[in-house]
Amino acid sequence: MLALSAEGILPKVDYAVFADTGWEPAAVYKHLDRLEREIAKPAGIPILRVSSGNIRKDALDPDHRFASMPLYILNKDGRPGMTRRQCTGEYKIKPIKKKVREILGYPYPVRIPKGVFVEQWVGISTDEFHRAKDADVQYMRNRHPLIVDMDWSRTDCVRYLTTLGLADTPKSSCLGCPFHGNAQWRHIRDTSPSEWDNVVEFDAAIRKGNARANATGNRLLGQAFLHRSRVPLGEAPIDHVTAAEWAQRQGELGTGPDADELEQGVADGCSPWACRGTDAEPAQDDYGLAS
């Protein structure tokens, strides 16, 4: 959408906003710098980088309130579970809304007058038109240009990016997002050893839940993992194996409709307004604890 606006195919936007969780792959930050340098600045479109902190650091800090990420849980009785997903709201939606209020001139807790709003573009293509929803606040009105103006599918978007030399656009999501598929885990392991060490260490560090919960006595009543197999990430079955072996090693996941999701991941990217992680396994309780 930024490129379409910069080229004049879509109206010129006032700003583009990147919500930084502090734990994106290095390739994403490099790509963002390139977009800013080659597309946004020449078109006079400021890219605003907003943040609520570093999600990895916060999860391991006993003195910091942490919005839980959707960790896979193995309960003491062997049943699987999943902690509540609060990270998107805290680390993406919250800082974007804060910046929007500042742009409008009504920072929290100042009340925004009726009729004052921004038009916010959300990059959902026709493949996922059912995820196009209205904003949940009156001072933001969502518009979906890829659907309404362009009638573009994901394939159309990729084709357009390719013409701009951006075919290698990396997937934006936290380095250690539990919604990664095996393909993404392998890519990290095989192309960036330092980032692989980073996520393996984090996986081990959150085995008993986030540090804040443990410090306040709200201990996880099971074990937490980044990979859906619910084994340590460094030992998880992320390589290609036979269908029969998947059935044996993945238990209830088997080789049914979840097989592609197991390989490619739950979401194509972590969008603040349309994260497909919402459709993942249900959370167990309001506190992100296994019970």
mmCIF file of C-alpha atoms in Angstrom:
data_model
loop_
_atom_site.group_PDB
_atom_site.id
_atom_site.type_symbol
_atom_site.label_atom_id
_atom_site.label_comp_id
_atom_site.label_asym_id
_atom_site.label_seq_id
_atom_site.Cartn_x
_atom_site.Cartn_y
_atom_site.Cartn_z
ATOM 1 C CA MET A 1 0.000 0.000 0.000
ATOM 2 C CA LEU A 2 2.919 2.332 0.709
ATOM 3 C CA ALA A 3 4.328 1.739 -2.758
ATOM 4 C CA LEU A 4 0.934 2.159 -4.417
ATOM 5 C CA SER A 5 0.499 5.456 -2.613
ATOM 6 C CA ALA A 6 4.030 6.610 -3.405
ATOM 7 C CA GLU A 7 3.488 5.876 -7.112
ATOM 8 C CA GLY A 8 0.184 7.743 -7.171
ATOM 9 C CA ILE A 9 -1.871 4.660 -7.954
ATOM 10 C CA LEU A 10 -3.605 5.204 -4.629
ATOM 11 C CA PRO A 11 -4.017 8.622 -2.959
ATOM 12 C CA LYS A 12 -1.008 9.903 -1.074
ATOM 13 C CA VAL A 13 -1.124 8.966 2.599
ATOM 14 C CA ASP A 14 -0.009 11.332 5.356
ATOM 15 C CA TYR A 15 1.925 8.682 7.276
ATOM 16 C CA ALA A 16 2.887 5.034 7.305
ATOM 17 C CA VAL A 17 3.178 3.396 10.736
ATOM 18 C CA PHE A 18 5.387 0.486 11.778
ATOM 19 C CA ALA A 19 4.661 -1.009 15.217
ATOM 20 C CA ASP A 20 7.968 -2.404 16.460
ATOM 21 C CA THR A 21 7.811 -5.191 19.046
ATOM 22 C CA GLY A 22 11.571 -4.969 19.455
ATOM 23 C CA TRP A 23 11.998 -8.591 18.383
ATOM 24 C CA GLU A 24 11.601 -8.634 14.613
ATOM 25 C CA PRO A 25 14.095 -10.523 12.442
ATOM 26 C CA ALA A 26 17.074 -8.424 11.334
ATOM 27 C CA ALA A 27 15.870 -8.830 7.739
ATOM 28 C CA VAL A 28 12.636 -6.975 8.561
ATOM 29 C CA TYR A 29 14.439 -3.946 9.983
ATOM 30 C CA LYS A 30 16.786 -3.934 6.982
ATOM 31 C CA HIS A 31 13.816 -4.099 4.608
ATOM 32 C CA LEU A 32 12.026 -1.296 6.461
ATOM 33 C CA ASP A 33 15.102 0.920 6.122
ATOM 34 C CA ARG A 34 15.127 0.187 2.398
ATOM 35 C CA LEU A 35 11.424 1.029 2.008
ATOM 36 C CA GLU A 36 11.965 4.295 3.828
ATOM 37 C CA ARG A 37 15.013 5.186 1.751
ATOM 38 C CA GLU A 38 13.807 4.131 -1.707
ATOM 39 C CA ILE A 39 10.020 4.574 -1.580
ATOM 40 C CA ALA A 40 8.714 6.600 1.360
ATOM 41 C CA LYS A 41 11.201 9.501 1.533
ATOM 42 C CA PRO A 42 11.224 10.239 -2.220
ATOM 43 C CA ALA A 43 7.424 10.402 -2.089
ATOM 44 C CA GLY A 44 7.413 12.585 1.027
ATOM 45 C CA ILE A 45 5.662 9.987 3.191
ATOM 46 C CA PRO A 46 7.007 9.795 6.758
ATOM 47 C CA ILE A 47 7.312 6.319 8.283
ATOM 48 C CA LEU A 48 6.506 6.510 11.989
ATOM 49 C CA ARG A 49 8.068 3.797 14.141
ATOM 50 C CA VAL A 50 6.125 3.214 17.339
ATOM 51 C CA SER A 51 6.723 0.817 20.195
ATOM 52 C CA SER A 52 5.477 -0.341 23.591
ATOM 53 C CA GLY A 53 8.827 -1.925 24.450
ATOM 54 C CA ASN A 54 10.799 -5.066 23.687
ATOM 55 C CA ILE A 55 8.551 -8.107 23.975
ATOM 56 C CA ARG A 56 11.401 -10.561 24.553
ATOM 57 C CA LYS A 57 13.019 -8.454 27.260
ATOM 58 C CA ASP A 58 9.683 -7.770 28.941
ATOM 59 C CA ALA A 59 8.798 -11.479 29.081
ATOM 60 C CA LEU A 60 12.010 -12.209 30.978
ATOM 61 C CA ASP A 61 11.821 -9.191 33.304
ATOM 62 C CA PRO A 62 10.167 -10.028 36.665
ATOM 63 C CA ASP A 63 9.562 -6.318 37.304
ATOM 64 C CA HIS A 64 7.704 -5.674 34.055
ATOM 65 C CA ARG A 65 4.012 -6.296 33.418
ATOM 66 C CA PHE A 66 3.904 -8.640 30.464
ATOM 67 C CA ALA A 67 1.103 -9.144 27.929
ATOM 68 C CA SER A 68 1.263 -12.857 27.284
ATOM 69 C CA MET A 69 2.104 -14.379 23.936
ATOM 70 C CA PRO A 70 0.283 -17.553 22.790
ATOM 71 C CA LEU A 71 2.611 -20.201 24.193
ATOM 72 C CA TYR A 72 1.859 -23.895 23.752
ATOM 73 C CA ILE A 73 1.260 -25.576 27.107
ATOM 74 C CA LEU A 74 1.745 -29.151 28.224
ATOM 75 C CA ASN A 75 -0.262 -29.681 31.388
ATOM 76 C CA LYS A 76 0.851 -31.988 34.146
ATOM 77 C CA ASP A 77 -1.764 -34.527 33.115
ATOM 78 C CA GLY A 78 -0.411 -34.528 29.566
ATOM 79 C CA ARG A 79 -3.240 -32.473 28.057
ATOM 80 C CA PRO A 80 -2.281 -29.687 25.622
ATOM 81 C CA GLY A 81 -3.260 -26.078 26.163
ATOM 82 C CA MET A 82 -2.361 -22.569 25.107
ATOM 83 C CA THR A 83 -1.864 -19.271 26.900
ATOM 84 C CA ARG A 84 -3.908 -16.229 25.993
ATOM 85 C CA ARG A 85 -2.700 -14.017 23.134
ATOM 86 C CA GLN A 86 -2.381 -10.454 24.439
ATOM 87 C CA CYS A 87 0.840 -9.468 22.661
ATOM 88 C CA THR A 88 -0.743 -8.089 19.482
ATOM 89 C CA GLY A 89 -2.923 -5.701 21.447
ATOM 90 C CA GLU A 90 -0.109 -4.530 23.718
ATOM 91 C CA TYR A 91 2.813 -4.306 21.305
ATOM 92 C CA LYS A 92 1.110 -3.391 18.023
ATOM 93 C CA ILE A 93 -2.418 -1.995 18.419
ATOM 94 C CA LYS A 94 -1.752 0.030 21.587
ATOM 95 C CA PRO A 95 1.251 2.016 20.279
ATOM 96 C CA ILE A 96 -0.489 2.665 16.950
ATOM 97 C CA LYS A 97 -3.566 4.061 18.702
ATOM 98 C CA LYS A 98 -1.345 6.201 20.931
ATOM 99 C CA LYS A 99 0.391 7.683 17.885
ATOM 100 C CA VAL A 100 -2.934 8.273 16.106
ATOM 101 C CA ARG A 101 -4.171 10.248 19.116
ATOM 102 C CA GLU A 102 -0.995 12.344 19.055
ATOM 103 C CA ILE A 103 -1.415 13.017 15.338
ATOM 104 C CA LEU A 104 -4.996 14.146 15.921
ATOM 105 C CA GLY A 105 -3.861 16.359 18.795
ATOM 106 C CA TYR A 106 -5.752 14.521 21.522
ATOM 107 C CA PRO A 107 -3.292 12.396 23.526
ATOM 108 C CA TYR A 108 -4.740 10.050 26.123
ATOM 109 C CA PRO A 109 -6.720 10.695 28.304
ATOM 110 C CA VAL A 110 -8.022 13.742 26.413
ATOM 111 C CA ARG A 111 -11.430 13.014 24.886
ATOM 112 C CA ILE A 112 -11.508 13.086 21.093
ATOM 113 C CA PRO A 113 -14.483 15.119 19.794
ATOM 114 C CA LYS A 114 -17.111 13.341 17.768
ATOM 115 C CA GLY A 115 -16.394 13.526 14.060
ATOM 116 C CA VAL A 116 -12.615 13.772 14.470
ATOM 117 C CA PHE A 117 -10.937 10.682 13.035
ATOM 118 C CA VAL A 118 -8.205 9.255 10.830
ATOM 119 C CA GLU A 119 -8.731 6.989 7.855
ATOM 120 C CA GLN A 120 -6.565 3.969 8.445
ATOM 121 C CA TRP A 121 -5.586 1.685 5.587
ATOM 122 C CA VAL A 122 -5.401 -2.014 6.376
ATOM 123 C CA GLY A 123 -3.581 -4.299 3.933
ATOM 124 C CA ILE A 124 -5.990 -7.211 3.634
ATOM 125 C CA SER A 125 -6.264 -8.721 0.148
ATOM 126 C CA THR A 126 -9.284 -10.354 -1.481
ATOM 127 C CA ASP A 127 -8.129 -13.805 -0.302
ATOM 128 C CA GLU A 128 -9.073 -12.801 3.226
ATOM 129 C CA PHE A 129 -11.860 -10.307 2.671
ATOM 130 C CA HIS A 130 -13.772 -11.821 5.593
ATOM 131 C CA ARG A 131 -11.112 -10.406 7.916
ATOM 132 C CA ALA A 132 -11.804 -6.844 6.843
ATOM 133 C CA LYS A 133 -13.457 -5.271 9.865
ATOM 134 C CA ASP A 134 -14.301 -1.833 11.198
ATOM 135 C CA ALA A 135 -12.102 -0.208 13.821
ATOM 136 C CA ASP A 136 -13.131 -0.579 17.452
ATOM 137 C CA VAL A 137 -12.791 3.144 18.222
ATOM 138 C CA GLN A 138 -14.598 6.094 16.654
ATOM 139 C CA TYR A 139 -11.421 8.086 15.994
ATOM 140 C CA MET A 140 -10.151 5.471 13.528
ATOM 141 C CA ARG A 141 -12.026 4.382 10.397
ATOM 142 C CA ASN A 142 -10.611 1.393 8.581
ATOM 143 C CA ARG A 143 -10.323 1.285 4.818
ATOM 144 C CA HIS A 144 -9.150 -1.721 2.809
ATOM 145 C CA PRO A 145 -7.662 -0.410 -0.461
ATOM 146 C CA LEU A 146 -6.374 -3.762 -1.707
ATOM 147 C CA ILE A 147 -9.968 -5.008 -1.707
ATOM 148 C CA VAL A 148 -12.055 -1.892 -2.441
ATOM 149 C CA ASP A 149 -9.759 0.014 -4.810
ATOM 150 C CA MET A 150 -7.488 -2.612 -6.352
ATOM 151 C CA ASP A 151 -9.432 -5.893 -6.118
ATOM 152 C CA TRP A 152 -6.067 -7.575 -5.547
ATOM 153 C CA SER A 153 -5.335 -11.050 -4.272
ATOM 154 C CA ARG A 154 -2.132 -12.011 -2.494
ATOM 155 C CA THR A 155 -0.766 -13.171 -5.859
ATOM 156 C CA ASP A 156 -1.457 -9.733 -7.354
ATOM 157 C CA CYS A 157 0.389 -8.099 -4.473
ATOM 158 C CA VAL A 158 3.426 -10.360 -4.918
ATOM 159 C CA ARG A 159 3.440 -9.709 -8.664
ATOM 160 C CA TYR A 160 3.411 -5.951 -8.062
ATOM 161 C CA LEU A 161 6.192 -6.121 -5.465
ATOM 162 C CA THR A 162 8.256 -8.160 -7.906
ATOM 163 C CA THR A 163 8.034 -5.388 -10.521
ATOM 164 C CA LEU A 164 9.468 -3.015 -7.913
ATOM 165 C CA GLY A 165 12.342 -5.329 -7.061
ATOM 166 C CA LEU A 166 10.753 -6.206 -3.722
ATOM 167 C CA ALA A 167 10.038 -9.875 -4.345
ATOM 168 C CA ASP A 168 12.194 -10.754 -1.343
ATOM 169 C CA THR A 169 9.983 -8.865 1.120
ATOM 170 C CA PRO A 170 10.450 -10.710 4.451
ATOM 171 C CA LYS A 171 7.628 -11.796 6.685
ATOM 172 C CA SER A 172 7.022 -9.439 9.581
ATOM 173 C CA SER A 173 6.428 -11.138 12.923
ATOM 174 C CA CYS A 174 8.301 -11.585 16.179
ATOM 175 C CA LEU A 175 11.416 -13.710 15.849
ATOM 176 C CA GLY A 176 10.061 -16.148 18.417
ATOM 177 C CA CYS A 177 6.359 -16.054 17.528
ATOM 178 C CA PRO A 178 4.674 -19.364 18.499
ATOM 179 C CA PHE A 179 2.569 -19.123 15.333
ATOM 180 C CA HIS A 180 5.606 -19.768 13.128
ATOM 181 C CA GLY A 181 5.374 -22.835 10.930
ATOM 182 C CA ASN A 182 8.186 -25.320 10.509
ATOM 183 C CA ALA A 183 9.341 -23.568 7.337
ATOM 184 C CA GLN A 184 9.930 -20.366 9.288
ATOM 185 C CA TRP A 185 11.721 -22.119 12.129
ATOM 186 C CA ARG A 186 13.996 -23.866 9.612
ATOM 187 C CA HIS A 187 14.678 -20.592 7.831
ATOM 188 C CA ILE A 188 15.847 -18.982 11.072
ATOM 189 C CA ARG A 189 17.974 -22.003 11.999
ATOM 190 C CA ASP A 190 19.546 -22.382 8.557
ATOM 191 C CA THR A 191 20.138 -18.737 7.643
ATOM 192 C CA SER A 192 20.771 -16.937 10.936
ATOM 193 C CA PRO A 193 22.531 -19.001 13.643
ATOM 194 C CA SER A 194 22.611 -16.078 16.071
ATOM 195 C CA GLU A 195 18.845 -15.529 15.800
ATOM 196 C CA TRP A 196 18.279 -19.278 16.144
ATOM 197 C CA ASP A 197 20.308 -19.288 19.371
ATOM 198 C CA ASN A 198 18.241 -16.309 20.501
ATOM 199 C CA VAL A 199 14.890 -18.098 20.109
ATOM 200 C CA VAL A 200 16.142 -21.430 21.487
ATOM 201 C CA GLU A 201 17.387 -19.635 24.597
ATOM 202 C CA PHE A 202 14.076 -17.801 24.962
ATOM 203 C CA ASP A 203 12.136 -21.040 24.553
ATOM 204 C CA ALA A 204 14.083 -22.554 27.440
ATOM 205 C CA ALA A 205 13.697 -19.414 29.555
ATOM 206 C CA ILE A 206 9.868 -19.379 29.387
ATOM 207 C CA ARG A 207 9.383 -23.069 30.163
ATOM 208 C CA LYS A 208 7.589 -22.142 33.418
ATOM 209 C CA GLY A 209 5.871 -19.070 31.997
ATOM 210 C CA ASN A 210 6.824 -15.398 31.977
ATOM 211 C CA ALA A 211 9.051 -13.991 34.699
ATOM 212 C CA ARG A 212 6.489 -11.532 36.071
ATOM 213 C CA ALA A 213 3.905 -14.258 36.686
ATOM 214 C CA ASN A 214 6.456 -16.423 38.446
ATOM 215 C CA ALA A 215 7.646 -13.515 40.599
ATOM 216 C CA THR A 216 4.095 -12.757 41.758
ATOM 217 C CA GLY A 217 3.266 -16.373 42.543
ATOM 218 C CA ASN A 218 1.047 -17.002 39.497
ATOM 219 C CA ARG A 219 3.085 -19.953 38.354
ATOM 220 C CA LEU A 220 2.241 -21.917 35.256
ATOM 221 C CA LEU A 221 0.739 -25.272 36.166
ATOM 222 C CA GLY A 222 2.497 -26.977 33.297
ATOM 223 C CA GLN A 223 5.289 -26.297 30.816
ATOM 224 C CA ALA A 224 5.367 -23.659 28.066
ATOM 225 C CA PHE A 225 6.898 -24.031 24.591
ATOM 226 C CA LEU A 226 7.290 -22.004 21.393
ATOM 227 C CA HIS A 227 6.738 -24.984 19.087
ATOM 228 C CA ARG A 228 3.362 -26.698 18.852
ATOM 229 C CA SER A 229 4.924 -30.130 19.295
ATOM 230 C CA ARG A 230 5.449 -29.030 22.916
ATOM 231 C CA VAL A 231 9.076 -30.107 23.067
ATOM 232 C CA PRO A 232 12.103 -27.786 23.418
ATOM 233 C CA LEU A 233 12.597 -25.785 20.223
ATOM 234 C CA GLY A 234 16.113 -27.106 19.695
ATOM 235 C CA GLU A 235 14.677 -30.637 19.636
ATOM 236 C CA ALA A 236 11.376 -29.904 17.875
ATOM 237 C CA PRO A 237 10.569 -31.817 14.633
ATOM 238 C CA ILE A 238 10.892 -28.881 12.263
ATOM 239 C CA ASP A 239 12.512 -30.735 9.344
ATOM 240 C CA HIS A 240 10.642 -32.423 6.506
ATOM 241 C CA VAL A 241 9.557 -35.937 7.470
ATOM 242 C CA THR A 242 7.149 -38.521 6.081
ATOM 243 C CA ALA A 243 3.425 -38.214 6.640
ATOM 244 C CA ALA A 244 3.498 -41.347 8.771
ATOM 245 C CA GLU A 245 6.211 -39.899 10.970
ATOM 246 C CA TRP A 246 4.268 -36.647 11.319
ATOM 247 C CA ALA A 247 1.302 -38.653 12.557
ATOM 248 C CA GLN A 248 3.470 -40.432 15.097
ATOM 249 C CA ARG A 249 5.472 -37.418 16.283
ATOM 250 C CA GLN A 250 2.717 -34.802 16.218
ATOM 251 C CA GLY A 251 0.014 -36.815 17.937
ATOM 252 C CA GLU A 252 -3.380 -35.188 17.540
ATOM 253 C CA LEU A 253 -2.180 -32.928 14.687
ATOM 254 C CA GLY A 254 -1.465 -35.889 12.423
ATOM 255 C CA THR A 255 -1.614 -35.236 8.685
ATOM 256 C CA GLY A 256 -5.056 -33.696 8.420
ATOM 257 C CA PRO A 257 -5.976 -30.093 7.535
ATOM 258 C CA ASP A 258 -3.478 -28.768 10.104
ATOM 259 C CA ALA A 259 -0.525 -30.249 8.213
ATOM 260 C CA ASP A 260 -0.040 -27.202 5.949
ATOM 261 C CA GLU A 261 -0.453 -24.877 8.911
ATOM 262 C CA LEU A 262 2.165 -26.918 10.727
ATOM 263 C CA GLU A 263 4.563 -26.302 7.856
ATOM 264 C CA GLN A 264 3.732 -22.702 6.885
ATOM 265 C CA GLY A 265 2.504 -21.276 10.171
ATOM 266 C CA VAL A 266 -0.777 -19.783 11.316
ATOM 267 C CA ALA A 267 -0.362 -16.338 9.795
ATOM 268 C CA ASP A 268 1.253 -14.834 6.712
ATOM 269 C CA GLY A 269 2.386 -12.000 8.929
ATOM 270 C CA CYS A 270 1.542 -10.378 12.221
ATOM 271 C CA SER A 271 -0.945 -7.696 11.255
ATOM 272 C CA PRO A 272 -2.307 -5.642 14.157
ATOM 273 C CA TRP A 273 -5.772 -5.680 12.626
ATOM 274 C CA ALA A 274 -6.019 -9.143 11.095
ATOM 275 C CA CYS A 275 -3.729 -11.583 12.888
ATOM 276 C CA ARG A 276 -4.832 -15.084 11.882
ATOM 277 C CA GLY A 277 -3.436 -16.244 15.205
ATOM 278 C CA THR A 278 -6.873 -15.394 16.547
ATOM 279 C CA ASP A 279 -8.054 -18.672 15.039
ATOM 280 C CA ALA A 280 -5.480 -20.797 16.827
ATOM 281 C CA GLU A 281 -6.132 -23.044 19.799
ATOM 282 C CA PRO A 282 -8.304 -21.411 22.506
ATOM 283 C CA ALA A 283 -6.635 -19.896 25.551
ATOM 284 C CA GLN A 284 -7.080 -21.664 28.858
ATOM 285 C CA ASP A 285 -7.985 -18.818 31.179
ATOM 286 C CA ASP A 286 -7.868 -15.055 31.710
ATOM 287 C CA TYR A 287 -4.397 -15.052 33.192
ATOM 288 C CA GLY A 288 -2.489 -17.054 30.636
ATOM 289 C CA LEU A 289 -2.017 -19.924 33.084
ATOM 290 C CA ALA A 290 -2.621 -23.601 32.495
ATOM 291 C CA SER A 291 -5.238 -25.055 34.807
#
